[in-house]
mmCIF file of C-alpha atoms in Angstrom:
data_model
loop_
_atom_site.group_PDB
_atom_site.id
_atom_site.type_symbol
_atom_site.label_atom_id
_atom_site.label_comp_id
_atom_site.label_asym_id
_atom_site.label_seq_id
_atom_site.Cartn_x
_atom_site.Cartn_y
_atom_site.Cartn_z
ATOM 1 C CA MET Z 1 -30.114 26.241 -29.335
ATOM 2 C CA GLU Z 2 -32.623 24.030 -31.071
ATOM 3 C CA ASN Z 3 -31.354 21.135 -33.155
ATOM 4 C CA ILE Z 4 -34.207 20.027 -35.387
ATOM 5 C CA LEU Z 5 -33.695 16.773 -37.290
ATOM 6 C CA LYS Z 6 -34.817 16.672 -40.884
ATOM 7 C CA TYR Z 7 -35.110 14.044 -43.511
ATOM 8 C CA GLU Z 8 -34.510 14.344 -47.211
ATOM 9 C CA ILE Z 9 -35.916 12.234 -50.026
ATOM 10 C CA ILE Z 10 -32.775 11.251 -51.860
ATOM 11 C CA ASP Z 11 -34.245 8.805 -54.364
ATOM 12 C CA ASN Z 12 -37.825 9.479 -55.518
ATOM 13 C CA ALA Z 13 -37.978 6.398 -57.776
ATOM 14 C CA ARG Z 14 -37.336 3.978 -54.910
ATOM 15 C CA GLY Z 15 -38.824 6.223 -52.199
ATOM 16 C CA VAL Z 16 -35.663 6.551 -50.107
ATOM 17 C CA ALA Z 17 -35.641 9.038 -47.215
ATOM 18 C CA LEU Z 18 -32.399 9.822 -45.408
ATOM 19 C CA VAL Z 19 -31.955 11.268 -41.912
ATOM 20 C CA GLN Z 20 -28.623 12.395 -40.504
ATOM 21 C CA ALA Z 21 -28.559 11.262 -36.879
ATOM 22 C CA PRO Z 22 -27.379 13.743 -34.237
ATOM 23 C CA GLU Z 23 -24.207 13.158 -32.197
ATOM 24 C CA GLN Z 24 -26.264 11.622 -29.406
ATOM 25 C CA ILE Z 25 -29.549 9.781 -29.038
ATOM 26 C CA ILE Z 26 -30.109 9.632 -25.320
ATOM 27 C CA GLY Z 27 -33.745 10.608 -24.982
ATOM 28 C CA GLY Z 28 -35.509 13.922 -24.989
ATOM 29 C CA ASN Z 29 -35.564 15.971 -28.162
ATOM 30 C CA GLU Z 30 -33.614 13.502 -30.354
ATOM 31 C CA VAL Z 31 -35.983 10.658 -29.582
ATOM 32 C CA TYR Z 32 -39.015 12.896 -30.063
ATOM 33 C CA GLU Z 33 -37.769 14.290 -33.348
ATOM 34 C CA LEU Z 34 -36.918 10.826 -34.685
ATOM 35 C CA SER Z 35 -40.417 9.576 -33.818
ATOM 36 C CA LEU Z 36 -41.941 12.594 -35.589
ATOM 37 C CA ILE Z 37 -39.933 11.820 -38.708
ATOM 38 C CA ALA Z 38 -41.009 8.142 -38.569
ATOM 39 C CA SER Z 39 -44.625 9.270 -38.241
ATOM 40 C CA THR Z 40 -44.262 11.575 -41.229
ATOM 41 C CA ILE Z 41 -42.548 8.904 -43.304
ATOM 42 C CA GLN Z 42 -45.453 6.493 -42.623
ATOM 43 C CA LYS Z 43 -47.822 8.955 -44.350
ATOM 44 C CA SER Z 44 -45.508 9.543 -47.327
ATOM 45 C CA GLU Z 45 -44.592 7.527 -50.415
ATOM 46 C CA ALA Z 46 -41.293 6.412 -48.884
ATOM 47 C CA ASN Z 47 -40.318 2.768 -48.951
ATOM 48 C CA PHE Z 48 -37.095 3.224 -46.963
ATOM 49 C CA LEU Z 49 -36.053 5.328 -44.012
ATOM 50 C CA ILE Z 50 -32.250 5.414 -43.755
ATOM 51 C CA LEU Z 51 -30.679 6.665 -40.528
ATOM 52 C CA ASP Z 52 -27.112 7.795 -41.146
ATOM 53 C CA ALA Z 53 -25.588 6.819 -37.737
ATOM 54 C CA SER Z 54 -21.997 7.710 -38.651
ATOM 55 C CA GLN Z 55 -21.867 10.755 -36.367
ATOM 56 C CA ILE Z 56 -23.432 9.201 -33.229
ATOM 57 C CA LYS Z 57 -21.029 9.467 -30.310
ATOM 58 C CA ALA Z 58 -23.467 8.539 -27.518
ATOM 59 C CA ILE Z 59 -26.573 6.354 -27.416
ATOM 60 C CA ASN Z 60 -28.294 4.883 -24.397
ATOM 61 C CA SER Z 61 -31.168 2.482 -23.716
ATOM 62 C CA SER Z 62 -33.737 5.209 -24.453
ATOM 63 C CA GLY Z 63 -32.067 5.832 -27.841
ATOM 64 C CA ILE Z 64 -31.898 2.115 -28.655
ATOM 65 C CA GLY Z 65 -35.533 1.729 -27.570
ATOM 66 C CA SER Z 66 -36.587 4.528 -29.873
ATOM 67 C CA LEU Z 67 -34.816 2.919 -32.813
ATOM 68 C CA ILE Z 68 -36.583 -0.382 -32.103
ATOM 69 C CA ALA Z 69 -39.948 1.417 -31.858
ATOM 70 C CA ILE Z 70 -39.320 3.220 -35.138
ATOM 71 C CA MET Z 71 -38.336 -0.055 -36.847
ATOM 72 C CA ARG Z 72 -41.533 -1.779 -35.604
ATOM 73 C CA THR Z 73 -43.765 1.129 -36.553
ATOM 74 C CA LEU Z 74 -42.359 1.400 -40.032
ATOM 75 C CA SER Z 75 -42.290 -2.355 -40.557
ATOM 76 C CA ALA Z 76 -46.000 -2.495 -39.822
ATOM 77 C CA LYS Z 77 -46.437 -0.149 -42.845
ATOM 78 C CA SER Z 78 -44.025 -2.202 -45.000
ATOM 79 C CA ILE Z 79 -41.398 0.576 -44.820
ATOM 80 C CA ASN Z 80 -37.780 -0.594 -44.470
ATOM 81 C CA PHE Z 81 -35.688 0.959 -41.725
ATOM 82 C CA ASN Z 82 -31.962 0.800 -42.289
ATOM 83 C CA ILE Z 83 -29.038 2.078 -40.240
ATOM 84 C CA LEU Z 84 -26.299 3.467 -42.533
ATOM 85 C CA ASN Z 85 -22.642 3.504 -41.470
ATOM 86 C CA PRO Z 86 -23.126 2.893 -37.768
ATOM 87 C CA SER Z 87 -20.397 4.576 -35.705
ATOM 88 C CA THR Z 88 -18.056 2.470 -33.613
ATOM 89 C CA LYS Z 89 -20.057 3.319 -30.464
ATOM 90 C CA VAL Z 90 -23.357 2.283 -32.100
ATOM 91 C CA MET Z 91 -21.825 -0.977 -33.415
ATOM 92 C CA GLU Z 92 -20.461 -1.799 -29.936
ATOM 93 C CA ILE Z 93 -23.885 -1.418 -28.371
ATOM 94 C CA LEU Z 94 -25.754 -3.227 -31.143
ATOM 95 C CA THR Z 95 -23.258 -6.116 -30.984
ATOM 96 C CA ILE Z 96 -23.400 -6.462 -27.199
ATOM 97 C CA THR Z 97 -27.189 -6.456 -27.209
ATOM 98 C CA HIS Z 98 -27.345 -8.733 -30.361
ATOM 99 C CA LEU Z 99 -29.424 -6.062 -32.065
ATOM 100 C CA ASP Z 100 -26.942 -6.105 -34.920
ATOM 101 C CA LYS Z 101 -28.963 -9.173 -35.993
ATOM 102 C CA VAL Z 102 -32.261 -7.306 -35.711
ATOM 103 C CA PHE Z 103 -31.545 -4.015 -37.509
ATOM 104 C CA LYS Z 104 -30.729 -3.806 -41.175
ATOM 105 C CA LEU Z 105 -27.232 -2.362 -41.138
ATOM 106 C CA ILE Z 106 -25.734 -1.080 -44.383
ATOM 107 C CA ASN Z 107 -22.400 0.520 -45.184
ATOM 108 C CA ASP Z 108 -23.525 2.099 -48.487
ATOM 109 C CA LEU Z 109 -26.828 3.091 -50.076
ATOM 110 C CA SER Z 110 -26.120 0.642 -52.938
ATOM 111 C CA GLU Z 111 -26.908 -2.157 -50.433
ATOM 112 C CA LEU Z 112 -30.607 -1.202 -50.296
ATOM 113 C CA GLN Z 113 -32.932 -4.005 -51.360
#
C-alpha cells in the first residue's frame, strides 16, 4: 500500500500550496515525499507551502528534522513554510523543543502574511 503525498495550489493569486500531512512523520517514505514536494515547490511560482498537520498522530526526531530542513530550503528561496493546525502531539513536541518559536504556526489560512 503506497501512500503518496500530494500538494494542491489552493490560491493562485498568492501562490499558496497546501499539503495534507500523513498520520505519522517518522522517517522513510513520509520524509522522502515531503522533501520531494519541497523541491517541486522551489521550482514553482509558489510563495507559501502550508503543511496541514492536523492529522499527525506520531512524529519523531527524523520527522522534526525533515520539517526543519524543508523550512531552511524554502526560506533560502524566499518561500514561506507554515504549519497549519498542528495536532496536539505536534504541538507538544514543538513546545518541548522550543521549535514553536521557530516554525510559523497558523490556525487558519487567513493568517497568512
